Amino acid sequence: MTPHDDLPAPVTRTPRRRRRMTDAIVVGGGMVGAAAALALAHAGMDVVLVEAREPRPWHPEDEVDLRVVALAPSSAALLDELGLWQTIRTTRAHAYTRMHVWDAESGAALDFDSADVQGDSLGWIVENRLLQHQLWQKAQVAGVRCLCPAKVSAFENADDHVHVSLEDGTGLDAKVLIAADGATSPLRKLAGIATRGHAYEQRAVVAHVATERSHEDTAWQRFLPGGPIALLPLADGRSSVVWTLPEADAQHVLSMDDSAFCEALGVASDFRLGRVIAPTPRAAFPLKLQLASDYRAGRLVLLGDAAHVVHPLAGQGVNLGLRDVAELRDVLRSAHDAGRDVGTDHVLQRYARRRRSADTLDGRAFDALQRMFIWRAPAMASVRSLGMTTMDRFGPMKKWLMQHAAGI
């Protein structure tokens, strides 16, 4: 027996593999989340996109999606930088060159024309599903690592990274975590970020309709006591309806047969496009104002609906989200190109401060407009009439408003 016979045999340990450190994890593969993942990949960053379910594919032979967005020139410019605007524009997007807004009670009106800002159009009507499909496909081609189906169960901020746990037990590490997971954002709740705002007790009823007269490449919007109604021009000659109504009225409109719905829609739109015919099935969604109290918590940042939900009367919801994307891309790219940590307080606070200020200002402005138009006191009708008439006649003010809506 040797002196070492009573010692335990040596144990061979396999070294723990260090988890791959990525630059950014984007949670939420909707339009804004997919755009953020693609934009950061284009900026040279390593990106992981986490999504609970893969977007439904879009096909040219599909019926036009009931949910459409009015993309501003700033959004088109971002999509062009990301290499997919030409495809979207020539697929089934439709440009509108004018917008006519009028008040049902006072009769006052505002007219906007792209020629006033020396542009080809004021914006483009694009199907939600088309836009999301193109962004999702392009993100994967650009090298974004897509984890789907997958859900985040927890995250933890560390000094130099953020650790993310998925429900299936997978662990991910990144320099920054981006919450683009919608209005009910589980990540925002995990971070303890509060929101403020209120429900409008209204629903937006959506449908597509044919009309007796051409939409004239014009977005038509009439403000009624119960909420605005918009007729947005589609590429196939029909119009997309977005009709904001109090809850009870919305339920009544949803229950109408097609003939009664067409008649009610014609009355609500003042028969501006003549008789309404051939409606699609209708859908409705509730409306609210919701603004996050902060856009960041450690290495987590919010963007899109996770950060702000606004009234759709100005059609700016997705445009605000894409402006969030552009700002975040610019801020992170600047730090990344300089070899700095993209998730530091200094870097992320710059994004959070700028976008929270801009989004809050716009959200409150839309809220004030909504309140102003549903207030039925005779004095308010006179104020609205004077204000709209003055703005329509005062070129510089109207031009500034168009430029702001365009993201210029």
CSV table of C-alpha atoms in Angstrom, one decimal:
chain,number,residue,atom,x,y,z
A,1,MET,CA,0.0,0.0,0.0
A,2,THR,CA,1.4,3.4,-1.1
A,3,PRO,CA,1.1,6.6,1.0
A,4,HIS,CA,-1.6,7.8,-1.5
A,5,ASP,CA,-3.8,4.8,-1.8
A,6,ASP,CA,-6.4,6.2,0.7
A,7,LEU,CA,-7.0,9.4,-1.3
A,8,PRO,CA,-10.0,9.8,-3.5
A,9,ALA,CA,-9.6,9.4,-7.2
A,10,PRO,CA,-9.2,12.8,-9.0
A,11,VAL,CA,-12.5,14.2,-10.5
A,12,THR,CA,-12.4,15.5,-14.0
A,13,ARG,CA,-14.7,18.6,-14.4
A,14,THR,CA,-15.9,19.8,-17.8
A,15,PRO,CA,-15.5,23.6,-17.9
A,16,ARG,CA,-18.8,25.5,-17.9
A,17,ARG,CA,-19.5,27.0,-21.3
A,18,ARG,CA,-19.8,30.7,-21.2
A,19,ARG,CA,-23.1,31.8,-22.6
A,20,ARG,CA,-22.9,33.8,-25.8
A,21,MET,CA,-23.1,37.6,-25.2
A,22,THR,CA,-25.2,39.3,-27.8
A,23,ASP,CA,-25.6,43.0,-28.3
A,24,ALA,CA,-29.4,43.2,-28.1
A,25,ILE,CA,-32.4,41.0,-27.3
A,26,VAL,CA,-35.7,42.3,-28.8
A,27,VAL,CA,-38.8,40.9,-27.2
A,28,GLY,CA,-41.8,41.1,-29.5
A,29,GLY,CA,-41.9,40.4,-33.2
A,30,GLY,CA,-44.6,42.8,-34.2
A,31,MET,CA,-44.1,45.7,-36.7
A,32,VAL,CA,-42.1,47.8,-34.2
A,33,GLY,CA,-40.1,44.9,-32.6
A,34,ALA,CA,-39.2,43.4,-36.0
A,35,ALA,CA,-38.2,46.8,-37.3
A,36,ALA,CA,-36.0,47.3,-34.2
A,37,ALA,CA,-34.2,44.0,-34.7
A,38,LEU,CA,-33.7,44.6,-38.4
A,39,ALA,CA,-32.4,48.1,-37.8
A,40,LEU,CA,-29.9,47.1,-35.2
A,41,ALA,CA,-28.7,44.2,-37.4
A,42,HIS,CA,-28.2,46.7,-40.2
A,43,ALA,CA,-26.1,48.8,-37.8
A,44,GLY,CA,-23.7,45.9,-37.3
A,45,MET,CA,-25.0,44.5,-34.0
A,46,ASP,CA,-25.7,40.9,-33.0
A,47,VAL,CA,-29.4,40.6,-32.3
A,48,VAL,CA,-31.8,38.0,-30.9
A,49,LEU,CA,-35.6,38.4,-31.5
A,50,VAL,CA,-37.9,36.6,-29.1
A,51,GLU,CA,-41.5,36.1,-30.2
A,52,ALA,CA,-44.4,34.0,-28.8
A,53,ARG,CA,-45.8,33.1,-32.2
A,54,GLU,CA,-44.6,33.5,-35.8
A,55,PRO,CA,-46.5,36.1,-37.7
A,56,ARG,CA,-49.1,34.8,-40.2
A,57,PRO,CA,-47.6,34.8,-43.7
A,58,TRP,CA,-48.9,37.4,-46.2
A,59,HIS,CA,-49.8,36.4,-49.8
A,60,PRO,CA,-50.9,38.7,-52.7
A,61,GLU,CA,-54.1,36.7,-53.2
A,62,ASP,CA,-55.2,37.2,-49.5
A,63,GLU,CA,-58.0,39.6,-48.7
A,64,VAL,CA,-56.8,43.0,-47.6
A,65,ASP,CA,-56.1,43.0,-43.9
A,66,LEU,CA,-58.7,44.8,-41.8
A,67,ARG,CA,-56.0,46.5,-39.8
A,68,VAL,CA,-54.1,49.1,-41.8
A,69,VAL,CA,-51.6,51.8,-40.9
A,70,ALA,CA,-51.1,55.3,-42.4
A,71,LEU,CA,-47.3,55.4,-42.8
A,72,ALA,CA,-45.7,58.8,-42.6
A,73,PRO,CA,-42.8,59.8,-44.8
A,74,SER,CA,-40.5,59.4,-41.8
A,75,SER,CA,-41.6,55.8,-41.5
A,76,ALA,CA,-41.2,55.2,-45.2
A,77,ALA,CA,-37.6,56.7,-45.0
A,78,LEU,CA,-36.7,54.2,-42.2
A,79,LEU,CA,-38.1,51.3,-44.1
A,80,ASP,CA,-36.2,52.4,-47.2
A,81,GLU,CA,-33.0,52.4,-45.2
A,82,LEU,CA,-33.8,48.9,-44.1
A,83,GLY,CA,-34.2,47.8,-47.7
A,84,LEU,CA,-37.8,46.9,-47.9
A,85,TRP,CA,-39.8,50.0,-48.7
A,86,GLN,CA,-39.6,49.5,-52.5
A,87,THR,CA,-41.1,46.0,-52.1
A,88,ILE,CA,-43.9,47.2,-49.8
A,89,ARG,CA,-44.7,50.3,-51.9
A,90,THR,CA,-45.1,48.3,-55.1
A,91,THR,CA,-46.9,45.4,-53.5
A,92,ARG,CA,-50.2,46.7,-52.1
A,93,ALA,CA,-49.5,50.1,-50.5
A,94,HIS,CA,-51.4,53.2,-51.6
A,95,ALA,CA,-50.3,56.8,-51.4
A,96,TYR,CA,-52.6,59.5,-50.4
A,97,THR,CA,-51.9,63.0,-51.5
A,98,ARG,CA,-54.6,64.9,-49.7
A,99,MET,CA,-56.4,64.9,-46.4
A,100,HIS,CA,-59.8,66.5,-45.8
A,101,VAL,CA,-60.9,67.0,-42.2
A,102,TRP,CA,-64.2,68.5,-41.2
A,103,ASP,CA,-66.3,69.1,-38.1
A,104,ALA,CA,-69.9,67.7,-38.3
A,105,GLU,CA,-71.2,70.2,-35.8
A,106,SER,CA,-69.7,73.5,-37.0
A,107,GLY,CA,-69.0,72.6,-40.6
A,108,ALA,CA,-65.4,74.0,-40.4
A,109,ALA,CA,-62.8,72.1,-42.5
A,110,LEU,CA,-59.1,71.7,-42.9
A,111,ASP,CA,-57.5,70.6,-46.2
A,112,PHE,CA,-53.9,69.3,-46.4
A,113,ASP,CA,-52.1,68.7,-49.7
A,114,SER,CA,-48.8,67.1,-50.3
A,115,ALA,CA,-47.9,69.9,-52.7
A,116,ASP,CA,-47.9,72.3,-49.7
A,117,VAL,CA,-44.8,70.5,-48.3
A,118,GLN,CA,-43.3,69.8,-51.8
A,119,GLY,CA,-43.8,66.1,-51.4
A,120,ASP,CA,-45.3,63.4,-53.6
A,121,SER,CA,-47.7,62.2,-50.9
A,122,LEU,CA,-48.7,62.8,-47.3
A,123,GLY,CA,-48.4,59.1,-46.5
A,124,TRP,CA,-49.2,55.6,-47.5
A,125,ILE,CA,-52.0,53.2,-46.4
A,126,VAL,CA,-50.4,49.8,-45.7
A,127,GLU,CA,-51.8,46.6,-44.3
A,128,ASN,CA,-50.5,45.6,-40.9
A,129,ARG,CA,-49.9,42.0,-41.9
A,130,LEU,CA,-48.0,42.9,-45.1
A,131,LEU,CA,-45.7,45.2,-43.2
A,132,GLN,CA,-45.1,42.7,-40.4
A,133,HIS,CA,-44.5,39.9,-42.8
A,134,GLN,CA,-41.9,41.8,-44.8
A,135,LEU,CA,-40.1,42.9,-41.6
A,136,TRP,CA,-40.0,39.4,-40.2
A,137,GLN,CA,-38.6,37.9,-43.4
A,138,LYS,CA,-36.0,40.6,-43.8
A,139,ALA,CA,-34.8,40.4,-40.2
A,140,GLN,CA,-34.0,36.7,-40.7
A,141,VAL,CA,-32.2,37.3,-43.9
A,142,ALA,CA,-30.2,40.1,-42.1
A,143,GLY,CA,-28.9,37.5,-39.6
A,144,VAL,CA,-31.2,38.2,-36.7
A,145,ARG,CA,-31.5,35.0,-34.5
A,146,CYS,CA,-35.2,34.4,-34.1
A,147,LEU,CA,-36.4,32.4,-31.2
A,148,CYS,CA,-40.1,31.4,-31.9
A,149,PRO,CA,-42.2,30.3,-30.2
A,150,ALA,CA,-40.6,31.6,-27.0
A,151,LYS,CA,-41.6,33.7,-24.0
A,152,VAL,CA,-39.5,35.6,-21.3
A,153,SER,CA,-40.2,34.5,-17.8
A,154,ALA,CA,-37.7,36.8,-16.0
A,155,PHE,CA,-34.8,39.1,-16.5
A,156,GLU,CA,-32.0,40.4,-14.2
A,157,ASN,CA,-29.9,43.5,-14.7
A,158,ALA,CA,-26.2,43.0,-13.9
A,159,ASP,CA,-23.3,45.6,-14.0
A,160,ASP,CA,-22.2,44.8,-17.5
A,161,HIS,CA,-25.1,42.8,-19.0
A,162,VAL,CA,-28.7,41.7,-18.7
A,163,HIS,CA,-29.6,38.1,-18.2
A,164,VAL,CA,-32.9,36.9,-19.7
A,165,SER,CA,-34.6,33.6,-18.8
A,166,LEU,CA,-37.1,32.0,-21.2
A,167,GLU,CA,-40.0,29.8,-20.1
A,168,ASP,CA,-38.3,26.7,-21.6
A,169,GLY,CA,-35.3,27.2,-19.4
A,170,THR,CA,-33.0,28.8,-22.0
A,171,GLY,CA,-30.8,31.6,-20.7
A,172,LEU,CA,-29.6,34.6,-22.8
A,173,ASP,CA,-27.2,37.4,-22.0
A,174,ALA,CA,-27.1,40.7,-23.8
A,175,LYS,CA,-25.9,44.3,-23.4
A,176,VAL,CA,-29.4,45.7,-23.8
A,177,LEU,CA,-32.9,44.2,-23.6
A,178,ILE,CA,-35.6,45.9,-25.7
A,179,ALA,CA,-39.3,45.5,-24.8
A,180,ALA,CA,-41.5,45.7,-27.9
A,181,ASP,CA,-44.0,43.3,-26.4
A,182,GLY,CA,-47.2,45.4,-26.8
A,183,ALA,CA,-49.5,47.5,-24.7
A,184,THR,CA,-49.8,44.9,-21.9
A,185,SER,CA,-46.0,44.4,-21.9
A,186,PRO,CA,-45.0,41.7,-19.5
A,187,LEU,CA,-41.4,43.0,-19.5
A,188,ARG,CA,-42.6,46.5,-18.5
A,189,LYS,CA,-44.5,44.9,-15.6
A,190,LEU,CA,-41.5,42.8,-14.6
A,191,ALA,CA,-39.4,45.9,-14.5
A,192,GLY,CA,-41.9,47.7,-12.3
A,193,ILE,CA,-42.4,50.6,-14.7
A,194,ALA,CA,-45.8,52.3,-14.1
A,195,THR,CA,-48.1,53.7,-16.7
A,196,ARG,CA,-50.6,56.5,-16.6
A,197,GLY,CA,-53.6,57.4,-18.8
A,198,HIS,CA,-57.2,56.3,-19.1
A,199,ALA,CA,-59.6,54.3,-21.2
A,200,TYR,CA,-61.7,56.3,-23.6
A,201,GLU,CA,-64.7,54.0,-23.3
A,202,GLN,CA,-64.7,53.9,-27.1
A,203,ARG,CA,-64.1,51.3,-29.7
A,204,ALA,CA,-62.7,51.7,-33.2
A,205,VAL,CA,-64.9,49.8,-35.7
A,206,VAL,CA,-62.9,48.7,-38.8
A,207,ALA,CA,-64.0,47.4,-42.2
A,208,HIS,CA,-63.4,47.9,-45.9
A,209,VAL,CA,-66.1,49.3,-48.2
A,210,ALA,CA,-66.7,50.2,-51.8
A,211,THR,CA,-68.2,53.6,-52.5
A,212,GLU,CA,-70.2,55.2,-55.3
A,213,ARG,CA,-67.5,57.8,-55.9
A,214,SER,CA,-63.7,57.5,-56.0
A,215,HIS,CA,-61.7,58.1,-52.8
A,216,GLU,CA,-59.6,60.5,-54.9
A,217,ASP,CA,-56.3,59.4,-53.2
A,218,THR,CA,-57.6,61.3,-50.2
A,219,ALA,CA,-57.9,60.5,-46.5
A,220,TRP,CA,-61.3,61.7,-45.3
A,221,GLN,CA,-61.9,62.3,-41.6
A,222,ARG,CA,-65.1,63.7,-40.1
A,223,PHE,CA,-65.3,64.6,-36.4
A,224,LEU,CA,-68.7,63.5,-34.9
A,225,PRO,CA,-69.9,64.0,-31.3
A,226,GLY,CA,-69.2,60.3,-30.5
A,227,GLY,CA,-65.8,60.3,-32.1
A,228,PRO,CA,-64.1,60.6,-35.5
A,229,ILE,CA,-64.8,58.5,-38.6
A,230,ALA,CA,-62.0,58.1,-41.2
A,231,LEU,CA,-62.2,56.7,-44.8
A,232,LEU,CA,-58.7,55.8,-45.9
A,233,PRO,CA,-57.9,55.1,-49.6
A,234,LEU,CA,-56.9,51.5,-50.5
A,235,ALA,CA,-54.9,50.4,-53.5
A,236,ASP,CA,-57.9,48.4,-55.0
A,237,GLY,CA,-60.2,51.5,-55.0
A,238,ARG,CA,-62.0,50.7,-51.8
A,239,SER,CA,-61.8,52.6,-48.6
A,240,SER,CA,-60.7,51.4,-45.1
A,241,VAL,CA,-63.1,52.6,-42.4
A,242,VAL,CA,-61.9,53.5,-38.9
A,243,TRP,CA,-65.0,54.6,-37.0
A,244,THR,CA,-64.6,55.6,-33.4
A,245,LEU,CA,-67.7,55.1,-31.3
A,246,PRO,CA,-68.8,54.9,-27.7
A,247,GLU,CA,-68.9,51.3,-26.5
A,248,ALA,CA,-72.6,50.8,-26.7
A,249,ASP,CA,-72.8,52.4,-30.2
A,250,ALA,CA,-69.9,50.3,-31.4
A,251,GLN,CA,-71.7,47.1,-30.3
A,252,HIS,CA,-74.8,48.3,-32.1
A,253,VAL,CA,-72.9,49.0,-35.3
A,254,LEU,CA,-71.2,45.6,-35.1
A,255,SER,CA,-74.6,43.9,-34.9
A,256,MET,CA,-76.1,45.6,-37.9
A,257,ASP,CA,-76.7,43.8,-41.1
A,258,ASP,CA,-74.7,45.0,-44.1
A,259,SER,CA,-77.4,47.1,-45.6
A,260,ALA,CA,-78.0,49.0,-42.3
A,261,PHE,CA,-74.3,49.4,-41.7
A,262,CYS,CA,-73.8,50.9,-45.2
A,263,GLU,CA,-76.6,53.4,-44.6
A,264,ALA,CA,-75.3,54.3,-41.1
A,265,LEU,CA,-71.7,54.7,-42.5
A,266,GLY,CA,-73.0,56.9,-45.3
A,267,VAL,CA,-74.8,59.2,-42.9
A,268,ALA,CA,-71.8,59.4,-40.6
A,269,SER,CA,-69.5,60.3,-43.5
A,270,ASP,CA,-72.0,62.8,-44.8
A,271,PHE,CA,-72.1,60.7,-48.0
A,272,ARG,CA,-68.9,62.4,-49.0
A,273,LEU,CA,-68.0,59.5,-51.3
A,274,GLY,CA,-71.7,58.7,-52.2
A,275,ARG,CA,-73.4,55.5,-51.4
A,276,VAL,CA,-71.5,52.9,-49.4
A,277,ILE,CA,-71.7,49.3,-50.7
A,278,ALA,CA,-70.0,45.8,-50.4
A,279,PRO,CA,-68.7,46.0,-46.8
A,280,THR,CA,-66.4,43.4,-45.5
A,281,PRO,CA,-67.0,41.7,-42.1
A,282,ARG,CA,-66.4,44.2,-39.2
A,283,ALA,CA,-64.1,44.1,-36.2
A,284,ALA,CA,-63.5,46.5,-33.3
A,285,PHE,CA,-60.9,47.2,-30.7
A,286,PRO,CA,-60.9,49.3,-27.5
A,287,LEU,CA,-59.1,52.6,-27.2
A,288,LYS,CA,-57.0,54.1,-24.4
A,289,LEU,CA,-54.3,56.5,-23.6
A,290,GLN,CA,-51.4,54.8,-21.9
A,291,LEU,CA,-48.0,56.4,-21.3
A,292,ALA,CA,-45.1,54.7,-19.5
A,293,SER,CA,-43.6,56.7,-16.6
A,294,ASP,CA,-40.1,55.8,-17.8
A,295,TYR,CA,-38.7,54.3,-20.9
A,296,ARG,CA,-35.9,52.4,-19.2
A,297,ALA,CA,-35.0,50.3,-16.2
A,298,GLY,CA,-31.3,49.4,-16.0
A,299,ARG,CA,-30.4,47.8,-19.3
A,300,LEU,CA,-34.1,47.5,-20.3
A,301,VAL,CA,-35.7,50.0,-22.7
A,302,LEU,CA,-39.3,50.3,-23.9
A,303,LEU,CA,-40.5,51.2,-27.4
A,304,GLY,CA,-43.7,51.1,-29.4
A,305,ASP,CA,-47.0,50.2,-27.6
A,306,ALA,CA,-45.0,49.0,-24.6
A,307,ALA,CA,-44.1,52.6,-24.1
A,308,HIS,CA,-47.1,54.5,-25.4
A,309,VAL,CA,-50.6,53.9,-26.7
A,310,VAL,CA,-52.4,56.9,-28.1
A,311,HIS,CA,-55.8,57.7,-29.6
A,312,PRO,CA,-55.9,56.7,-33.3
A,313,LEU,CA,-57.6,59.9,-34.5
A,314,ALA,CA,-54.3,61.2,-36.0
A,315,GLY,CA,-53.2,57.7,-37.3
A,316,GLN,CA,-49.8,58.1,-35.6
A,317,GLY,CA,-49.5,55.1,-33.3
A,318,VAL,CA,-47.2,53.0,-35.5
A,319,ASN,CA,-45.3,56.1,-36.8
A,320,LEU,CA,-44.4,57.0,-33.2
A,321,GLY,CA,-43.2,53.4,-32.7
A,322,LEU,CA,-41.0,53.6,-35.8
A,323,ARG,CA,-39.6,56.9,-34.6
A,324,ASP,CA,-38.7,55.1,-31.4
A,325,VAL,CA,-36.8,52.5,-33.5
A,326,ALA,CA,-34.9,55.1,-35.5
A,327,GLU,CA,-33.9,57.0,-32.3
A,328,LEU,CA,-32.8,53.8,-30.6
A,329,ARG,CA,-30.9,52.6,-33.6
A,330,ASP,CA,-29.0,55.9,-33.9
A,331,VAL,CA,-28.1,56.0,-30.2
A,332,LEU,CA,-27.0,52.4,-30.0
A,333,ARG,CA,-25.1,52.5,-33.3
A,334,SER,CA,-23.1,55.6,-32.2
A,335,ALA,CA,-22.0,53.8,-29.0
A,336,HIS,CA,-21.4,50.5,-30.8
A,337,ASP,CA,-19.3,52.1,-33.6
A,338,ALA,CA,-17.2,53.8,-30.9
A,339,GLY,CA,-16.6,50.5,-29.1
A,340,ARG,CA,-18.6,51.5,-26.0
A,341,ASP,CA,-21.1,49.4,-24.1
A,342,VAL,CA,-24.5,50.0,-25.7
A,343,GLY,CA,-26.3,49.3,-22.5
A,344,THR,CA,-24.9,51.9,-20.1
A,345,ASP,CA,-27.0,54.4,-18.3
A,346,HIS,CA,-25.5,57.3,-20.4
A,347,VAL,CA,-26.4,55.6,-23.7
A,348,LEU,CA,-29.9,54.4,-22.8
A,349,GLN,CA,-31.0,57.5,-20.9
A,350,ARG,CA,-30.3,59.6,-24.1
A,351,TYR,CA,-32.9,57.5,-26.0
A,352,ALA,CA,-35.4,57.4,-23.1
A,353,ARG,CA,-35.3,61.1,-22.5
A,354,ARG,CA,-35.8,62.1,-26.1
A,355,ARG,CA,-38.5,59.7,-27.0
A,356,ARG,CA,-40.5,59.9,-23.8
A,357,SER,CA,-40.7,63.7,-24.2
A,358,ALA,CA,-41.8,63.5,-27.9
A,359,ASP,CA,-44.2,60.6,-27.4
A,360,THR,CA,-45.8,62.2,-24.3
A,361,LEU,CA,-46.3,65.5,-26.1
A,362,ASP,CA,-48.0,63.9,-29.1
A,363,GLY,CA,-50.1,61.5,-26.9
A,364,ARG,CA,-51.4,64.4,-24.8
A,365,ALA,CA,-52.1,66.5,-27.9
A,366,PHE,CA,-54.2,63.7,-29.5
A,367,ASP,CA,-56.0,63.4,-26.2
A,368,ALA,CA,-56.8,67.1,-26.1
A,369,LEU,CA,-58.1,67.0,-29.7
A,370,GLN,CA,-60.3,64.1,-28.9
A,371,ARG,CA,-61.8,65.9,-25.8
A,372,MET,CA,-62.2,69.1,-27.8
A,373,PHE,CA,-64.2,67.4,-30.5
A,374,ILE,CA,-66.6,65.4,-28.3
A,375,TRP,CA,-67.4,68.5,-26.1
A,376,ARG,CA,-70.8,69.6,-27.4
A,377,ALA,CA,-71.2,73.0,-25.7
A,378,PRO,CA,-72.1,75.6,-28.3
A,379,ALA,CA,-69.2,77.8,-27.2
A,380,MET,CA,-66.8,74.9,-27.9
A,381,ALA,CA,-68.2,74.4,-31.4
A,382,SER,CA,-67.6,78.1,-32.1
A,383,VAL,CA,-64.0,77.8,-30.8
A,384,ARG,CA,-63.4,74.7,-33.0
A,385,SER,CA,-64.8,76.4,-36.0
A,386,LEU,CA,-62.6,79.5,-35.5
A,387,GLY,CA,-59.5,77.4,-34.8
A,388,MET,CA,-59.9,75.2,-37.9
A,389,THR,CA,-60.7,78.1,-40.2
A,390,THR,CA,-57.7,80.0,-38.9
A,391,MET,CA,-55.4,77.1,-39.3
A,392,ASP,CA,-56.6,76.3,-42.8
A,393,ARG,CA,-56.0,79.9,-43.9
A,394,PHE,CA,-52.7,80.4,-42.1
A,395,GLY,CA,-50.2,78.6,-44.3
A,396,PRO,CA,-47.1,78.5,-42.0
A,397,MET,CA,-49.1,76.9,-39.2
A,398,LYS,CA,-50.7,74.3,-41.5
A,399,LYS,CA,-47.3,73.5,-43.1
A,400,TRP,CA,-45.7,73.0,-39.6
A,401,LEU,CA,-48.5,70.6,-38.7
A,402,MET,CA,-48.0,68.6,-41.8
A,403,GLN,CA,-44.2,68.5,-41.3
A,404,HIS,CA,-44.7,67.3,-37.7
A,405,ALA,CA,-47.1,64.5,-38.8
A,406,ALA,CA,-44.6,63.5,-41.5
A,407,GLY,CA,-41.8,63.3,-38.9
A,408,ILE,CA,-39.8,66.1,-40.5
